[in-house]
Amino acid sequence: MADALASGKRPDGGDRQDAFIRSTFRLATWVNENMRAVLVGAAGVAMVVVGVVYYMNFQASVRDQAANELATLRMTATDPELLIADLAAYVERFDGVAAANEGRLLLARTYLDTGRSVEAAQVASTISEGPDRPVGLAARTLLAAAQEASGDAQAALATWEALGESARFAFQRREALASAARILASLGRLEEAETIFAGIAEEAAGEDPVEAGVYRLRLGEIKAQRAGSG
């Protein structure tokens, strides 16, 4: 620094300080000249923040209300037809909220329990959650049961086969494939059913011997049927 002063040069630190002062002055001048725009912009940002916070709070309130009303319906329902009407209104009211899918699942189950399998299948097919989620898995399981109850074995078979590929856990996929094999056997397609039971029994043997034993028992029954029909 002494050498710089001796040579008549300003130290580098002074140049940086002057540059900072000039930048600050220019910024202050711009803000002063554009004060209206600055205030409008700040007000706009504040309104956006307030809007986002309000929307988030509102959505949380709707979710809580939907969950509470569904719990009330579960506990107070006695007459199936009245429950169906209440659930249909509930699903329409809270459409788009996650709890609405639980309402659809309960509605489909109530339809199936009252012998209205076609309506049960229609409602279950509208549940948007994937089969890797609990509600989505239950919805597809109920859909297959409703399809089978309504006499559409081919649709039920397709639903079980799809679930046998897309369920989250291996044991869930095996259960779905076992149901598919059961339908195949009822349709007289014993060889295909035998192949499925053999495969899932072998797979289950490394995870759950009890589960594997169930599939081996079913496999033995299918083999006996094939031998008897041969």
XYZ file of N, CA and C in Angstrom:
690
model
N 0.842 -1.199 0.000
C 0.000 0.000 0.000
C 0.875 1.246 0.000
N 1.986 1.244 0.820
C 2.908 2.388 0.863
C 3.520 2.629 -0.493
N 3.883 1.560 -1.212
C 4.456 1.706 -2.555
C 3.456 2.339 -3.493
N 2.180 1.940 -3.340
C 1.156 2.514 -4.220
C 0.999 3.997 -3.957
N 1.017 4.389 -2.678
C 0.899 5.808 -2.345
C 2.105 6.593 -2.834
N 3.288 5.976 -2.685
C 4.511 6.654 -3.112
C 4.536 6.866 -4.604
N 3.940 5.962 -5.352
C 3.957 6.082 -6.810
C 2.793 6.909 -7.330
N 1.953 7.401 -6.386
C 0.827 8.237 -6.800
C -0.381 7.451 -7.214
N -0.421 6.116 -6.957
C -1.565 5.274 -7.320
C -2.464 5.076 -6.119
N -3.792 4.954 -6.372
C -4.742 4.699 -5.302
C -4.737 3.210 -4.991
N -4.750 2.844 -3.727
C -4.774 1.419 -3.372
C -6.013 0.735 -3.974
N -5.864 -0.583 -4.259
C -6.967 -1.367 -4.829
C -8.191 -1.320 -3.938
N -7.993 -1.341 -2.601
C -9.117 -1.297 -1.681
C -9.937 -0.038 -1.859
N -9.286 1.066 -2.154
C -10.002 2.311 -2.373
C -10.838 2.259 -3.627
N -10.312 1.623 -4.685
C -11.084 1.481 -5.927
C -12.347 0.677 -5.676
N -12.217 -0.421 -4.911
C -13.385 -1.258 -4.626
C -14.396 -0.494 -3.784
N -13.893 0.302 -2.826
C -14.801 1.085 -1.977
C -15.543 2.119 -2.800
N -14.831 2.790 -3.701
C -15.484 3.786 -4.555
C -16.523 3.140 -5.458
N -16.197 1.947 -5.996
C -17.142 1.242 -6.876
C -18.401 0.866 -6.113
N -18.214 0.441 -4.877
C -19.370 0.080 -4.042
C -20.246 1.295 -3.782
N -19.610 2.403 -3.476
C -20.359 3.634 -3.195
C -21.130 4.074 -4.431
N -20.477 3.999 -5.598
C -21.154 4.397 -6.840
C -22.351 3.490 -7.130
N -22.162 2.163 -6.911
C -23.258 1.219 -7.162
C -24.419 1.484 -6.219
N -24.088 1.738 -4.950
C -25.130 2.021 -3.967
C -25.883 3.288 -4.327
N -25.138 4.292 -4.756
C -25.763 5.560 -5.136
C -26.685 5.390 -6.345
N -26.198 4.614 -7.341
C -27.031 4.379 -8.526
C -28.312 3.635 -8.151
N -28.185 2.628 -7.262
C -29.357 1.866 -6.842
C -30.341 2.765 -6.112
N -29.827 3.602 -5.196
C -30.698 4.504 -4.446
C -31.393 5.484 -5.381
N -30.645 5.959 -6.389
C -31.229 6.891 -7.359
C -32.343 6.210 -8.154
N -32.068 4.961 -8.594
C -33.082 4.230 -9.390
C -34.338 3.981 -8.558
N -34.149 3.552 -7.296
C -35.300 3.302 -6.428
C -36.095 4.582 -6.234
N -35.394 5.693 -6.042
C -36.076 6.974 -5.828
C -36.878 7.383 -7.063
N -36.301 7.149 -8.252
C -36.967 7.517 -9.498
C -38.112 6.563 -9.846
N -38.027 5.320 -9.335
C -39.034 4.305 -9.687
C -39.771 3.799 -8.445
N -39.974 4.693 -7.498
C -40.577 4.300 -6.236
C -41.962 3.665 -6.429
N -42.749 4.217 -7.340
C -44.102 3.691 -7.555
C -44.042 2.236 -8.032
N -43.145 1.967 -8.992
C -43.020 0.608 -9.521
C -42.540 -0.352 -8.436
N -41.618 0.122 -7.602
C -41.107 -0.715 -6.518
C -42.225 -1.072 -5.546
N -43.020 -0.071 -5.172
C -44.113 -0.317 -4.229
C -45.154 -1.258 -4.817
N -45.486 -1.065 -6.102
C -46.458 -1.941 -6.758
C -45.939 -3.368 -6.808
N -44.649 -3.521 -7.149
C -44.055 -4.855 -7.206
C -44.053 -5.540 -5.854
N -43.695 -4.802 -4.824
C -43.676 -5.372 -3.478
C -45.082 -5.785 -3.042
N -46.067 -4.938 -3.384
C -47.453 -5.282 -3.036
C -47.899 -6.538 -3.772
N -47.476 -6.668 -5.045
C -47.832 -7.857 -5.813
C -47.246 -9.123 -5.219
N -45.986 -9.056 -4.831
C -45.343 -10.214 -4.204
C -46.049 -10.583 -2.906
N -46.391 -9.568 -2.123
C -47.080 -9.821 -0.855
C -48.427 -10.485 -1.089
N -49.148 -10.055 -2.124
C -50.452 -10.638 -2.421
C -50.307 -12.102 -2.846
N -49.281 -12.389 -3.628
C -49.047 -13.773 -4.055
C -48.757 -14.656 -2.847
N -47.894 -14.182 -1.952
C -47.552 -14.952 -0.754
C -48.788 -15.204 0.094
N -49.577 -14.163 0.290
C -50.807 -14.310 1.079
C -51.758 -15.302 0.414
N -51.868 -15.218 -0.909
C -52.738 -16.128 -1.637
C -52.303 -17.575 -1.511
N -51.006 -17.816 -1.620
C -50.483 -19.178 -1.497
C -50.744 -19.733 -0.097
N -50.476 -18.920 0.920
C -50.704 -19.359 2.300
C -52.176 -19.652 2.531
N -53.051 -18.790 2.006
C -54.494 -18.996 2.173
C -54.931 -20.287 1.490
N -54.445 -20.509 0.268
C -54.827 -21.716 -0.488
C -54.368 -22.976 0.241
N -53.153 -22.970 0.752
C -52.641 -24.136 1.472
C -53.457 -24.413 2.730
N -53.792 -23.357 3.448
C -54.610 -23.523 4.654
C -56.012 -24.021 4.306
N -56.562 -23.500 3.210
C -57.894 -23.916 2.781
C -57.891 -25.389 2.392
N -56.873 -25.819 1.631
C -56.784 -27.216 1.219
C -56.648 -28.147 2.422
N -55.848 -27.744 3.384
C -55.686 -28.554 4.599
C -57.013 -28.660 5.341
N -57.767 -27.561 5.379
C -59.071 -27.563 6.049
C -60.042 -28.504 5.342
N -60.027 -28.493 4.005
C -60.913 -29.379 3.237
C -60.540 -30.834 3.468
N -59.248 -31.134 3.504
C -58.808 -32.515 3.743
C -59.259 -33.004 5.114
N -59.103 -32.145 6.112
C -59.526 -32.519 7.463
C -61.036 -32.747 7.516
N -61.785 -31.859 6.873
C -63.239 -31.985 6.873
C -63.663 -33.280 6.173
N -63.013 -33.591 5.042
C -63.344 -34.810 4.296
C -63.064 -36.051 5.132
N -61.928 -36.070 5.809
C -61.577 -37.227 6.640
C -62.557 -37.386 7.795
N -62.928 -36.282 8.415
C -63.856 -36.349 9.554
C -65.246 -36.817 9.125
N -65.721 -36.312 7.989
C -67.049 -36.709 7.529
C -67.081 -38.172 7.109
N -65.999 -38.667 6.503
C -65.952 -40.076 6.114
C -65.942 -40.963 7.352
N -65.190 -40.563 8.364
C -65.171 -41.327 9.617
C -66.558 -41.372 10.245
N -67.268 -40.264 10.169
C -68.629 -40.223 10.712
C -69.550 -41.165 9.944
N -69.421 -41.173 8.624
C -70.242 -42.064 7.807
C -69.964 -43.526 8.147
N -68.699 -43.855 8.356
C -68.346 -45.235 8.693
C -68.993 -45.665 10.012
N -69.016 -44.763 10.964
C -69.472 -45.128 12.308
C -70.984 -45.108 12.466
N -71.651 -44.235 11.729
C -73.087 -44.040 11.963
C -73.974 -44.774 10.969
N -73.401 -45.291 9.886
C -74.225 -45.927 8.856
C -74.831 -47.235 9.366
N -76.116 -47.396 9.148
C -76.802 -48.641 9.524
C -77.556 -49.221 8.334
N -78.284 -48.378 7.623
C -79.040 -48.823 6.458
C -78.161 -48.729 5.206
N -77.925 -49.836 4.491
C -77.030 -49.826 3.318
C -77.471 -48.834 2.239
N -78.759 -48.763 1.958
C -79.228 -47.862 0.910
C -79.005 -46.399 1.291
N -79.200 -46.095 2.560
C -78.943 -44.732 3.023
C -77.457 -44.426 2.954
N -76.641 -45.401 3.313
C -75.186 -45.211 3.233
C -74.751 -44.983 1.798
N -75.334 -45.727 0.859
C -74.989 -45.542 -0.553
C -75.297 -44.116 -0.992
N -76.465 -43.618 -0.627
C -76.845 -42.249 -1.000
C -75.899 -41.226 -0.381
N -75.571 -41.421 0.883
C -74.673 -40.486 1.573
C -73.269 -40.526 0.977
N -72.800 -41.717 0.652
C -71.450 -41.846 0.080
C -71.380 -41.252 -1.322
N -72.429 -41.443 -2.108
C -72.452 -40.860 -3.448
C -72.375 -39.338 -3.365
N -73.121 -38.748 -2.415
C -73.079 -37.294 -2.218
C -71.712 -36.860 -1.713
N -71.135 -37.652 -0.821
C -69.817 -37.346 -0.264
C -68.756 -37.328 -1.362
N -68.767 -38.347 -2.232
C -67.772 -38.449 -3.305
C -67.885 -37.266 -4.257
N -69.113 -36.886 -4.574
C -69.313 -35.748 -5.472
C -68.832 -34.453 -4.818
N -69.093 -34.327 -3.538
C -68.730 -33.094 -2.837
C -67.226 -32.925 -2.699
N -66.522 -34.017 -2.411
C -65.082 -33.924 -2.155
C -64.243 -34.476 -3.306
N -64.811 -34.500 -4.484
C -64.066 -34.980 -5.652
C -62.768 -34.179 -5.805
N -61.663 -34.890 -5.966
C -60.358 -34.234 -6.068
C -59.558 -34.281 -4.788
N -60.215 -34.548 -3.676
C -59.531 -34.715 -2.387
C -59.167 -36.196 -2.233
N -58.012 -36.470 -1.636
C -57.541 -37.850 -1.514
C -58.568 -38.744 -0.817
N -59.246 -38.214 0.197
C -60.217 -39.011 0.946
C -61.392 -39.439 0.087
N -61.620 -38.761 -1.043
C -62.733 -39.140 -1.916
C -62.541 -40.544 -2.460
N -61.283 -40.943 -2.701
C -61.039 -42.304 -3.171
C -61.406 -43.335 -2.107
N -61.170 -42.996 -0.845
C -61.593 -43.894 0.229
C -63.114 -43.980 0.267
N -63.775 -42.857 0.007
C -65.233 -42.858 -0.063
C -65.728 -43.725 -1.213
N -65.068 -43.642 -2.357
C -65.441 -44.474 -3.506
C -65.249 -45.955 -3.175
N -64.152 -46.258 -2.477
C -63.894 -47.650 -2.116
C -64.993 -48.187 -1.211
N -65.394 -47.398 -0.213
C -66.466 -47.808 0.687
C -67.794 -47.921 -0.063
N -68.023 -47.012 -0.998
C -69.250 -47.058 -1.797
C -69.276 -48.324 -2.650
N -68.161 -48.648 -3.299
C -68.095 -49.859 -4.122
C -68.294 -51.108 -3.274
N -67.701 -51.134 -2.084
C -67.854 -52.278 -1.184
C -69.322 -52.436 -0.755
N -69.978 -51.320 -0.486
C -71.379 -51.378 -0.074
C -72.253 -51.877 -1.218
N -71.971 -51.405 -2.428
C -72.690 -51.921 -3.596
C -72.515 -53.438 -3.714
N -71.273 -53.901 -3.580
C -71.003 -55.333 -3.725
C -71.692 -56.138 -2.629
N -71.667 -55.621 -1.412
C -72.293 -56.318 -0.291
C -73.809 -56.423 -0.439
N -74.388 -55.495 -1.198
C -75.842 -55.520 -1.399
C -76.223 -56.176 -2.719
N -75.278 -56.858 -3.347
C -75.567 -57.600 -4.564
C -75.571 -56.779 -5.836
N -75.147 -55.528 -5.764
C -75.134 -54.660 -6.953
C -73.712 -54.619 -7.513
N -73.296 -55.746 -8.081
C -71.903 -55.919 -8.507
C -71.527 -55.028 -9.691
N -72.481 -54.763 -10.581
C -72.180 -53.904 -11.733
C -71.837 -52.494 -11.265
N -72.667 -51.959 -10.366
C -72.385 -50.627 -9.819
C -71.081 -50.625 -9.032
N -70.814 -51.718 -8.317
C -69.561 -51.820 -7.559
C -68.359 -51.736 -8.490
N -68.417 -52.433 -9.604
C -67.313 -52.412 -10.568
C -67.148 -51.025 -11.179
N -68.271 -50.384 -11.478
C -68.212 -49.042 -12.071
C -67.520 -48.056 -11.137
N -67.895 -48.090 -9.858
C -67.296 -47.154 -8.894
C -65.838 -47.491 -8.643
N -65.531 -48.769 -8.468
C -64.149 -49.173 -8.193
C -63.213 -48.787 -9.331
N -63.710 -48.820 -10.560
C -62.870 -48.495 -11.712
C -62.525 -47.013 -11.802
N -63.222 -46.175 -11.027
C -62.951 -44.731 -11.068
C -61.916 -44.302 -10.037
N -61.469 -45.220 -9.194
C -60.492 -44.867 -8.158
C -59.122 -44.701 -8.812
N -58.543 -43.546 -8.646
C -57.362 -43.166 -9.413
C -56.033 -43.615 -8.805
N -56.008 -43.980 -7.551
C -54.733 -44.364 -6.930
C -54.175 -45.620 -7.578
N -52.836 -45.678 -7.683
C -52.186 -46.813 -8.306
C -52.203 -48.045 -7.419
N -51.960 -49.216 -8.009
C -51.999 -50.467 -7.242
C -50.849 -50.613 -6.257
N -49.891 -49.696 -6.295
C -48.808 -49.736 -5.321
C -49.172 -48.993 -4.039
N -50.392 -48.452 -3.995
C -50.878 -47.766 -2.806
C -52.009 -48.589 -2.186
N -52.198 -48.507 -0.861
C -53.206 -49.350 -0.211
C -54.609 -49.217 -0.799
N -55.073 -47.977 -1.003
C -56.422 -47.791 -1.536
C -56.499 -48.293 -2.970
N -55.458 -48.043 -3.753
C -55.443 -48.510 -5.133
C -55.452 -50.026 -5.228
N -54.694 -50.679 -4.356
C -54.670 -52.147 -4.327
C -56.043 -52.688 -3.944
N -56.647 -52.118 -2.899
C -57.968 -52.566 -2.464
C -59.012 -52.327 -3.546
N -58.869 -51.226 -4.275
C -59.832 -50.910 -5.333
C -59.784 -51.934 -6.456
N -58.595 -52.331 -6.854
C -58.477 -53.309 -7.938
C -58.898 -54.700 -7.485
N -58.619 -55.015 -6.235
C -59.084 -56.290 -5.690
C -60.613 -56.329 -5.671
N -61.216 -55.243 -5.249
C -62.672 -55.168 -5.203
C -63.247 -55.163 -6.623
N -62.574 -54.489 -7.546
C -63.020 -54.462 -8.936
C -63.072 -55.871 -9.510
N -62.011 -56.645 -9.285
C -61.978 -58.018 -9.791
C -63.093 -58.855 -9.183
N -63.318 -58.678 -7.881
C -64.390 -59.430 -7.217
C -65.756 -59.049 -7.782
N -65.953 -57.761 -8.052
C -67.223 -57.300 -8.611
C -67.413 -57.818 -10.028
N -66.351 -57.806 -10.810
C -66.439 -58.319 -12.184
C -66.796 -59.806 -12.183
N -66.175 -60.544 -11.285
C -66.459 -61.971 -11.201
C -67.879 -62.212 -10.706
N -68.313 -61.421 -9.749
C -69.668 -61.585 -9.205
C -70.737 -61.264 -10.245
N -70.410 -60.372 -11.170
C -71.369 -60.013 -12.218
C -71.302 -60.967 -13.408
N -70.438 -61.989 -13.316
C -70.369 -62.998 -14.367
C -69.372 -62.714 -15.457
N -68.576 -61.670 -15.323
C -67.583 -61.324 -16.351
C -66.223 -61.882 -15.938
N -66.054 -63.192 -16.106
C -64.828 -63.851 -15.659
C -63.597 -63.370 -16.432
N -63.776 -63.071 -17.700
C -62.638 -62.619 -18.498
C -62.115 -61.265 -18.014
N -63.027 -60.364 -17.676
C -62.597 -59.059 -17.152
C -61.912 -59.225 -15.805
N -62.474 -60.083 -14.951
C -61.858 -60.331 -13.645
C -60.473 -60.938 -13.815
N -60.341 -61.861 -14.765
C -59.042 -62.477 -15.030
C -58.022 -61.431 -15.451
N -58.417 -60.532 -16.343
C -57.506 -59.473 -16.802
C -57.097 -58.563 -15.647
N -58.040 -58.248 -14.759
C -57.736 -57.388 -13.615
C -56.748 -58.063 -12.673
N -56.970 -59.348 -12.380
C -56.048 -60.073 -11.503
C -54.667 -60.191 -12.137
N -54.612 -60.463 -13.427
C -53.317 -60.600 -14.104
C -52.547 -59.279 -14.088
N -53.253 -58.188 -14.314
C -52.599 -56.872 -14.263
C -52.082 -56.584 -12.865
N -52.880 -56.930 -11.857
C -52.456 -56.718 -10.473
C -51.278 -57.620 -10.129
N -51.212 -58.783 -10.750
C -50.090 -59.695 -10.527
C -48.775 -59.158 -11.055
N -48.854 -58.112 -11.860
C -47.637 -57.475 -12.383
C -47.344 -56.139 -11.714
N -48.375 -55.488 -11.193
C -48.199 -54.104 -10.742
C -48.296 -53.886 -9.236
N -48.709 -54.893 -8.470
C -48.788 -54.718 -7.018
C -47.402 -54.438 -6.444
N -47.359 -53.749 -5.335
C -46.084 -53.275 -4.800
C -45.213 -54.400 -4.254
N -45.806 -55.331 -3.505
C -45.028 -56.373 -2.835
C -45.213 -57.716 -3.524
N -44.179 -58.553 -3.396
C -44.193 -59.843 -4.084
C -45.348 -60.721 -3.630
N -45.629 -60.733 -2.329
C -46.712 -61.597 -1.845
C -48.059 -61.133 -2.385
N -48.218 -59.812 -2.594
C -49.457 -59.299 -3.175
C -49.580 -59.729 -4.634
N -48.476 -59.702 -5.350
C -48.505 -60.151 -6.740
C -48.838 -61.641 -6.824
N -48.282 -62.422 -5.900
C -48.578 -63.859 -5.904
C -50.062 -64.117 -5.589
N -50.607 -63.384 -4.636
C -52.026 -63.549 -4.301
C -52.908 -63.226 -5.508
N -52.546 -62.181 -6.231
C -53.319 -61.807 -7.415
C -53.222 -62.894 -8.486
N -52.021 -63.417 -8.690
C -51.843 -64.472 -9.688
C -52.568 -65.752 -9.279
N -52.612 -66.027 -7.986
C -53.357 -67.201 -7.508
C -54.839 -67.048 -7.832
N -55.368 -65.844 -7.686
C -56.773 -65.603 -8.031
C -56.986 -65.752 -9.533
N -56.000 -65.272 -10.313
C -56.095 -65.449 -11.767
C -56.091 -66.931 -12.123
N -55.239 -67.706 -11.445
C -55.169 -69.145 -11.709
C -56.477 -69.829 -11.317
N -57.092 -69.377 -10.249
C -58.370 -69.948 -9.824
C -59.430 -69.745 -10.894
N -59.461 -68.551 -11.490
C -60.431 -68.282 -12.546
C -60.119 -69.122 -13.777
N -58.836 -69.235 -14.107
C -58.447 -70.067 -15.250
C -58.938 -71.506 -15.059
N -58.785 -71.999 -13.848
C -59.237 -73.364 -13.561
C -60.752 -73.473 -13.728
N -61.490 -72.437 -13.292
C -62.949 -72.472 -13.427
C -63.373 -72.423 -14.888
N -62.520 -71.884 -15.734
C -62.811 -71.811 -17.166
C -62.320 -73.049 -17.913
N -61.749 -73.999 -17.170
C -61.255 -75.217 -17.789
C -59.855 -75.107 -18.358
N -59.185 -74.007 -18.096
C -57.819 -73.818 -18.613
C -56.820 -74.288 -17.551
N -56.860 -75.585 -17.317
C -56.121 -76.180 -16.204
C -54.613 -76.107 -16.379
N -54.133 -76.264 -17.591
C -52.689 -76.239 -17.814
C -52.104 -74.878 -17.459
N -52.802 -73.798 -17.842
C -52.344 -72.452 -17.517
C -52.385 -72.228 -16.003
N -53.448 -72.711 -15.372
C -53.551 -72.574 -13.921
C -52.433 -73.319 -13.220
N -52.126 -74.517 -13.711
C -51.043 -75.310 -13.109
C -49.709 -74.592 -13.223
N -49.453 -73.994 -14.373
C -48.198 -73.266 -14.583
C -48.063 -72.111 -13.584
N -49.140 -71.385 -13.380
C -49.103 -70.254 -12.446
C -48.860 -70.737 -11.018
N -49.600 -71.741 -10.571
C -49.435 -72.219 -9.199
C -48.036 -72.787 -8.965
N -47.487 -73.449 -9.962
C -46.128 -73.988 -9.828
C -45.122 -72.855 -9.663
N -45.312 -71.797 -10.448
C -44.383 -70.666 -10.385
C -44.444 -69.918 -9.071
N -45.655 -69.626 -8.593
C -45.748 -68.843 -7.357
C -45.403 -69.693 -6.138
N -45.627 -70.994 -6.214
C -45.226 -71.866 -5.101
C -43.715 -71.900 -4.964
N -43.037 -71.977 -6.088
C -41.574 -71.981 -6.065
C -41.030 -70.651 -5.564
N -41.628 -69.567 -6.009
C -41.173 -68.239 -5.578
C -41.407 -68.042 -4.087
N -42.581 -68.462 -3.595
C -42.927 -68.260 -2.187
C -42.085 -69.113 -1.260
N -41.538 -70.213 -1.762
C -40.781 -71.132 -0.912
C -39.592 -70.444 -0.253
N -39.013 -69.480 -0.920
C -37.862 -68.772 -0.365
C -38.231 -67.689 0.615
N -39.521 -67.341 0.730
C -39.955 -66.251 1.599
C -40.874 -66.710 2.732
N -41.837 -67.568 2.390
C -42.838 -67.976 3.377
C -43.247 -69.419 3.111
N -42.714 -70.372 3.861
C -43.042 -71.785 3.644
C -44.533 -72.084 3.779
N -45.217 -71.377 4.676
C -46.651 -71.602 4.848
C -47.400 -71.189 3.582
N -47.064 -70.021 3.062
C -47.689 -69.554 1.829
C -47.392 -70.519 0.684
N -46.140 -70.955 0.606
C -45.763 -71.905 -0.446
C -46.562 -73.199 -0.318
N -46.793 -73.647 0.931
C -47.564 -74.866 1.152
C -48.987 -74.754 0.639
N -49.597 -73.575 0.797
C -50.959 -73.350 0.301
C -50.993 -73.474 -1.215
N -49.999 -72.864 -1.870
C -49.968 -72.920 -3.330
C -49.655 -74.329 -3.830
N -48.823 -75.055 -3.109
C -48.533 -76.438 -3.504
C -49.789 -77.306 -3.378
N -50.574 -77.055 -2.338
C -51.816 -77.798 -2.159
C -52.755 -77.525 -3.325
N -52.873 -76.272 -3.690
C -53.743 -75.913 -4.819
C -53.190 -76.503 -6.111
N -51.876 -76.509 -6.250
C -51.238 -77.101 -7.425
C -51.590 -78.584 -7.522
N -51.551 -79.284 -6.381
C -51.900 -80.703 -6.370
C -53.339 -80.930 -6.809
N -54.238 -80.032 -6.394
C -55.644 -80.162 -6.780
C -55.810 -79.980 -8.294
N -55.076 -79.024 -8.852
C -55.160 -78.773 -10.291
C -54.615 -79.968 -11.062
N -53.515 -80.533 -10.579
C -52.952 -81.707 -11.241
C -53.937 -82.875 -11.195
N -54.599 -83.031 -10.070
C -55.588 -84.112 -9.950
C -56.746 -83.891 -10.917
N -57.162 -82.625 -11.070
C -58.229 -82.341 -12.020
C -57.797 -82.665 -13.453
N -56.567 -82.320 -13.760
C -56.084 -82.601 -15.110
C -56.003 -84.109 -15.356
N -55.540 -84.818 -14.348
C -55.441 -86.286 -14.486
C -56.824 -86.895 -14.644
N -57.799 -86.383 -13.899
C -59.152 -86.924 -13.972
C -59.852 -86.623 -15.272
N -59.464 -85.503 -15.890
C -60.117 -85.118 -17.146
C -59.350 -85.642 -18.362
N -58.187 -86.261 -18.106
C -57.354 -86.681 -19.208
C -57.763 -87.998 -19.815
